[in-house]
């Protein structure tokens, strides 16, 4: 998800050497894991350079905020966002940052698994997936939590890649939506990113009108979002299907998972099903 990052100041010749070594390693990696291609997500520091060496597939727009001081950004927030932040504060929603294995296991994951089932009717990633993210990249993850009446009501998981904060997971309890914890979470995460000298706060994909309109309220900019691919053998990605159609059967399965599946069964079998979905 971090893409391909280069240290600042290295020459084009050095980059080419790195790319050559990386490609040789990726062939070995794909052979070892019986993979056919590698899919790279996330905004890249140097997309033009990388696109010369990897296959680029444009998908949609991504929303991001250029960071400077929090105060100057706050003045650009839409009136509705400012109103939501004030409401969350009046409702005494508390925000805290806690990123460790215990918080992932006991605070984040139960909220995440419940949210996916209740809100979207989809199976969750495994707990091990999130614990391994933290195990192998502890400095590149931050989790902010929202709490009210001693209950964790929302969370915001972000990956730190270079000078960019990439928001990835935002589970919450629908019961507390009126208290606007998600808006306050984003605001506090943005404030933290400003204080720690990050340059971009990535709100993620902007696919449909409602999503686009909401992210506009934060004063974001939009840019092209693409996946980059590396294949060990020549392959035509022009007709490659990235998203499954939302047909009737998939909607029925989502409804059954949402309303008929017991939580304990969903959490036990869900991760293996999610793995097969490839997303």
Short mmCIF file of C-alpha atoms in Angstrom, two decimals:
data_model
loop_
_atom_site.label_atom_id
_atom_site.label_comp_id
_atom_site.label_asym_id
_atom_site.label_seq_id
_atom_site.Cartn_x
_atom_site.Cartn_y
_atom_site.Cartn_z
CA UNK A 1 0.00 0.00 0.00
CA UNK A 2 2.93 2.35 0.41
CA UNK A 3 3.92 1.97 -3.20
CA UNK A 4 7.56 2.33 -4.20
CA UNK A 5 9.41 4.95 -2.17
CA UNK A 6 12.82 6.41 -2.94
CA UNK A 7 15.06 8.30 -0.57
CA UNK A 8 15.23 11.99 -1.40
CA UNK A 9 18.21 13.13 -3.44
CA UNK A 10 19.23 9.88 -5.15
CA UNK A 11 20.05 10.02 -8.85
CA UNK A 12 18.09 8.55 -11.76
CA UNK A 13 20.92 6.05 -12.29
CA UNK A 14 20.62 4.83 -8.69
CA UNK A 15 16.85 4.51 -9.06
CA UNK A 16 17.28 2.35 -12.16
CA UNK A 17 19.66 0.06 -10.27
CA UNK A 18 17.13 -0.25 -7.44
CA UNK A 19 14.28 -1.00 -9.86
CA UNK A 20 16.37 -3.70 -11.57
CA UNK A 21 17.15 -5.39 -8.24
CA UNK A 22 13.51 -5.05 -7.16
CA UNK A 23 12.20 -6.68 -10.36
CA UNK A 24 14.60 -9.61 -9.96
CA UNK A 25 13.41 -10.09 -6.39
CA UNK A 26 9.73 -9.84 -7.37
CA UNK A 27 10.12 -12.65 -9.92
CA UNK A 28 11.57 -14.87 -7.16
CA UNK A 29 8.82 -13.79 -4.78
CA UNK A 30 6.03 -14.59 -7.26
CA UNK A 31 7.56 -17.96 -8.10
CA UNK A 32 7.87 -18.85 -4.42
CA UNK A 33 4.26 -17.92 -3.64
CA UNK A 34 2.85 -19.21 -6.96
CA UNK A 35 1.70 -15.75 -7.90
CA UNK A 36 1.23 -14.42 -11.41
CA UNK A 37 1.38 -10.67 -10.76
CA UNK A 38 1.91 -8.13 -7.99
CA UNK A 39 -0.67 -5.39 -7.44
CA UNK A 40 0.60 -2.13 -5.91
CA UNK A 41 -1.91 0.18 -4.18
CA UNK A 42 -1.55 3.65 -2.74
CA UNK A 43 -0.31 6.97 -4.02
CA UNK A 44 3.30 6.84 -5.13
CA UNK A 45 5.97 9.45 -4.48
CA UNK A 46 7.05 9.39 -8.13
CA UNK A 47 4.25 7.88 -10.24
CA UNK A 48 5.68 9.09 -13.58
CA UNK A 49 8.99 7.31 -13.00
CA UNK A 50 7.34 4.14 -11.70
CA UNK A 51 4.86 3.97 -14.61
CA UNK A 52 7.80 3.49 -17.00
CA UNK A 53 8.67 0.24 -15.24
CA UNK A 54 5.31 -1.09 -14.07
CA UNK A 55 1.95 -1.44 -15.80
CA UNK A 56 -0.39 1.41 -14.82
CA UNK A 57 -4.16 0.92 -14.65
CA UNK A 58 -6.14 4.14 -13.89
CA UNK A 59 -9.21 3.47 -11.74
CA UNK A 60 -10.87 6.55 -10.25
CA UNK A 61 -10.10 9.72 -8.31
CA UNK A 62 -8.48 9.94 -4.89
CA UNK A 63 -9.05 12.76 -2.40
CA UNK A 64 -6.14 14.24 -0.48
CA UNK A 65 -5.42 17.24 1.69
CA UNK A 66 -2.18 19.19 1.40
CA UNK A 67 -1.01 19.83 4.93
CA UNK A 68 0.46 22.91 6.56
CA UNK A 69 -0.77 24.35 9.87
CA UNK A 70 -3.96 22.88 11.28
CA UNK A 71 -5.45 26.30 11.87
CA UNK A 72 -5.13 27.33 8.24
CA UNK A 73 -6.72 24.03 7.18
CA UNK A 74 -9.54 24.43 9.67
CA UNK A 75 -10.57 27.72 8.06
CA UNK A 76 -11.02 25.85 4.75
CA UNK A 77 -13.31 23.19 6.24
CA UNK A 78 -16.91 23.44 5.10
CA UNK A 79 -19.42 24.96 7.55
CA UNK A 80 -21.08 21.55 7.99
CA UNK A 81 -17.77 19.98 9.03
CA UNK A 82 -17.13 22.71 11.59
CA UNK A 83 -20.67 22.27 12.91
CA UNK A 84 -20.14 18.50 13.21
CA UNK A 85 -16.86 18.98 15.09
CA UNK A 86 -18.50 21.35 17.56
CA UNK A 87 -21.34 18.89 18.09
CA UNK A 88 -18.91 16.04 18.81
CA UNK A 89 -17.17 18.21 21.36
CA UNK A 90 -20.48 19.18 22.98
CA UNK A 91 -21.38 15.50 23.17
CA UNK A 92 -18.08 14.97 25.01
CA UNK A 93 -16.69 12.50 22.49
CA UNK A 94 -13.11 11.73 23.55
CA UNK A 95 -10.33 11.06 21.03
CA UNK A 96 -7.13 9.20 21.86
CA UNK A 97 -4.33 7.57 19.89
CA UNK A 98 -3.28 4.07 20.90
CA UNK A 99 -1.35 1.82 18.54
CA UNK A 100 -0.21 -1.53 19.88
CA UNK A 101 -1.13 -5.21 19.69
CA UNK A 102 -3.49 -5.01 22.66
CA UNK A 103 -5.45 -2.08 21.28
CA UNK A 104 -5.73 -3.80 17.89
CA UNK A 105 -6.98 -7.01 19.48
CA UNK A 106 -9.29 -5.60 22.16
CA UNK A 107 -10.44 -2.24 20.79
CA UNK A 108 -10.05 -2.05 17.02
CA UNK A 109 -10.83 -5.55 15.78
CA UNK A 110 -14.14 -6.19 17.64
CA UNK A 111 -15.41 -2.83 16.33
CA UNK A 112 -14.14 -3.55 12.80
CA UNK A 113 -15.66 -7.06 12.58
CA UNK A 114 -19.01 -5.85 13.87
CA UNK A 115 -19.05 -2.84 11.55
CA UNK A 116 -18.42 -4.89 8.40
CA UNK A 117 -21.18 -7.32 9.25
CA UNK A 118 -23.79 -4.81 10.42
CA UNK A 119 -23.06 -2.04 7.92
CA UNK A 120 -21.90 -3.80 4.74
CA UNK A 121 -22.75 -7.48 5.14
CA UNK A 122 -19.21 -8.56 4.28
CA UNK A 123 -16.75 -10.88 6.07
CA UNK A 124 -13.76 -9.34 7.86
CA UNK A 125 -10.04 -9.76 7.44
CA UNK A 126 -8.51 -11.93 10.14
CA UNK A 127 -7.20 -10.52 13.40
CA UNK A 128 -3.80 -11.92 12.40
CA UNK A 129 -3.82 -9.70 9.31
CA UNK A 130 -3.96 -6.55 11.44
CA UNK A 131 -1.58 -7.88 14.09
CA UNK A 132 0.96 -8.74 11.38
CA UNK A 133 0.61 -5.26 9.87
CA UNK A 134 1.65 -3.88 13.24
CA UNK A 135 4.27 -6.57 13.89
CA UNK A 136 6.17 -5.88 10.67
CA UNK A 137 5.54 -2.13 10.33
CA UNK A 138 4.92 -0.71 13.82
CA UNK A 139 6.28 2.74 12.92
CA UNK A 140 4.03 2.99 9.86
CA UNK A 141 0.65 2.58 11.57
CA UNK A 142 -1.40 4.89 13.76
CA UNK A 143 -4.86 4.19 15.19
CA UNK A 144 -7.10 6.87 16.66
CA UNK A 145 -10.14 5.91 18.74
CA UNK A 146 -13.32 7.77 19.67
CA UNK A 147 -14.87 7.05 23.06
CA UNK A 148 -18.11 8.09 24.75
CA UNK A 149 -19.41 6.90 28.10
CA UNK A 150 -16.38 4.59 28.35
CA UNK A 151 -17.42 2.81 25.11
CA UNK A 152 -15.24 2.70 21.98
CA UNK A 153 -17.62 4.03 19.33
CA UNK A 154 -15.33 4.58 16.33
CA UNK A 155 -11.75 4.12 15.11
CA UNK A 156 -9.55 5.43 12.31
CA UNK A 157 -6.61 3.33 11.06
CA UNK A 158 -3.94 5.03 8.98
CA UNK A 159 -0.77 3.84 7.25
CA UNK A 160 2.20 6.22 7.18
CA UNK A 161 4.04 6.05 3.85
CA UNK A 162 6.77 8.59 3.23
CA UNK A 163 5.24 12.01 3.87
CA UNK A 164 1.67 10.73 3.39
CA UNK A 165 -0.95 9.52 5.85
CA UNK A 166 -3.13 6.93 4.09
CA UNK A 167 -6.52 6.37 5.77
CA UNK A 168 -7.60 2.76 5.37
CA UNK A 169 -10.20 1.61 7.93
CA UNK A 170 -12.90 3.59 9.74
CA UNK A 171 -15.26 1.26 11.67
CA UNK A 172 -17.86 2.76 13.97
CA UNK A 173 -21.11 2.06 15.83
CA UNK A 174 -24.15 3.33 13.91
CA UNK A 175 -25.94 4.14 17.17
CA UNK A 176 -23.45 6.96 17.76
CA UNK A 177 -23.42 8.48 14.26
CA UNK A 178 -25.41 11.54 15.45
CA UNK A 179 -22.57 12.37 17.86
CA UNK A 180 -20.25 12.77 14.83
CA UNK A 181 -17.27 10.76 16.13
CA UNK A 182 -15.94 10.06 12.63
CA UNK A 183 -15.62 13.74 11.80
CA UNK A 184 -13.78 14.40 15.05
CA UNK A 185 -11.48 11.42 14.42
CA UNK A 186 -10.49 12.76 11.01
CA UNK A 187 -9.94 16.23 12.42
CA UNK A 188 -7.69 14.99 15.24
CA UNK A 189 -5.73 12.72 12.89
CA UNK A 190 -5.21 15.66 10.51
CA UNK A 191 -4.02 17.79 13.43
CA UNK A 192 -1.57 15.05 14.46
CA UNK A 193 -0.28 14.74 10.87
CA UNK A 194 0.31 18.51 10.71
CA UNK A 195 2.20 18.48 14.01
CA UNK A 196 4.40 15.61 12.78
CA UNK A 197 5.35 17.30 9.49
CA UNK A 198 3.45 15.10 7.04
CA UNK A 199 2.70 16.69 3.68
CA UNK A 200 -0.47 14.87 2.63
CA UNK A 201 -3.52 13.41 4.33
CA UNK A 202 -5.06 10.85 1.98
CA UNK A 203 -8.83 10.45 2.32
CA UNK A 204 -8.81 7.55 -0.10
CA UNK A 205 -11.01 6.82 -3.14
CA UNK A 206 -13.75 9.13 -4.36
CA UNK A 207 -15.96 6.84 -6.44
CA UNK A 208 -19.54 8.10 -6.20
CA UNK A 209 -21.30 11.48 -5.75
CA UNK A 210 -22.05 11.19 -2.02
CA UNK A 211 -18.47 10.18 -1.23
CA UNK A 212 -17.07 12.96 -3.41
CA UNK A 213 -19.34 15.61 -1.87
CA UNK A 214 -18.41 14.61 1.70
CA UNK A 215 -14.68 14.75 1.03
CA UNK A 216 -15.00 18.11 -0.72
CA UNK A 217 -16.23 19.54 2.59
CA UNK A 218 -12.73 19.03 4.02
CA UNK A 219 -11.16 21.20 1.33
CA UNK A 220 -9.46 18.29 -0.46
CA UNK A 221 -7.96 18.12 -3.91
CA UNK A 222 -8.58 15.25 -6.31
CA UNK A 223 -6.08 13.36 -8.42
CA UNK A 224 -6.02 10.29 -10.62
CA UNK A 225 -5.75 7.03 -8.71
CA UNK A 226 -4.20 3.98 -10.32
CA UNK A 227 -2.97 0.52 -9.44
CA UNK A 228 0.48 -0.48 -10.65
CA UNK A 229 1.21 -4.04 -11.74
CA UNK A 230 4.27 -6.19 -12.12
CA UNK A 231 3.90 -9.46 -14.00
CA UNK A 232 6.61 -12.10 -14.33
CA UNK A 233 5.31 -12.88 -17.85
CA UNK A 234 3.81 -10.58 -20.53
CA UNK A 235 0.16 -9.95 -19.77
CA UNK A 236 -2.47 -7.61 -21.23
CA UNK A 237 -4.08 -5.73 -18.34
CA UNK A 238 -6.25 -3.55 -20.58
CA UNK A 239 -9.28 -5.84 -20.19
CA UNK A 240 -8.46 -6.81 -16.62
CA UNK A 241 -11.53 -6.68 -14.35
CA UNK A 242 -10.83 -4.97 -11.01
CA UNK A 243 -14.29 -4.88 -9.45
CA UNK A 244 -16.93 -7.57 -9.37
CA UNK A 245 -20.37 -6.47 -10.59
CA UNK A 246 -22.94 -5.90 -7.87
CA UNK A 247 -25.35 -8.54 -9.19
CA UNK A 248 -28.47 -9.84 -7.49
CA UNK A 249 -26.78 -12.92 -6.02
CA UNK A 250 -24.04 -10.85 -4.34
CA UNK A 251 -26.70 -8.59 -2.77
CA UNK A 252 -28.57 -11.65 -1.46
CA UNK A 253 -25.36 -13.07 0.04
CA UNK A 254 -24.58 -9.73 1.69
CA UNK A 255 -28.12 -9.62 3.16
CA UNK A 256 -27.81 -13.18 4.51
CA UNK A 257 -24.40 -12.43 6.03
CA UNK A 258 -25.69 -9.23 7.59
CA UNK A 259 -28.94 -10.52 9.11
CA UNK A 260 -28.74 -14.31 9.37
CA UNK A 261 -25.14 -15.10 10.31
CA UNK A 262 -24.34 -15.39 14.02
CA UNK A 263 -21.45 -13.14 15.07
CA UNK A 264 -19.36 -16.00 16.44
CA UNK A 265 -19.71 -17.97 13.19
CA UNK A 266 -19.11 -14.88 11.05
CA UNK A 267 -15.90 -14.06 12.92
CA UNK A 268 -14.68 -17.67 12.71
CA UNK A 269 -15.33 -18.36 9.02
CA UNK A 270 -15.28 -14.76 7.73
CA UNK A 271 -11.50 -14.28 7.38
CA UNK A 272 -11.04 -17.38 5.20
CA UNK A 273 -13.93 -16.25 2.97
CA UNK A 274 -12.54 -12.71 2.79
CA UNK A 275 -9.15 -14.08 1.73
CA UNK A 276 -10.78 -15.90 -1.20
CA UNK A 277 -12.47 -12.66 -2.30
CA UNK A 278 -9.04 -11.12 -2.93
CA UNK A 279 -9.93 -7.72 -1.45
#
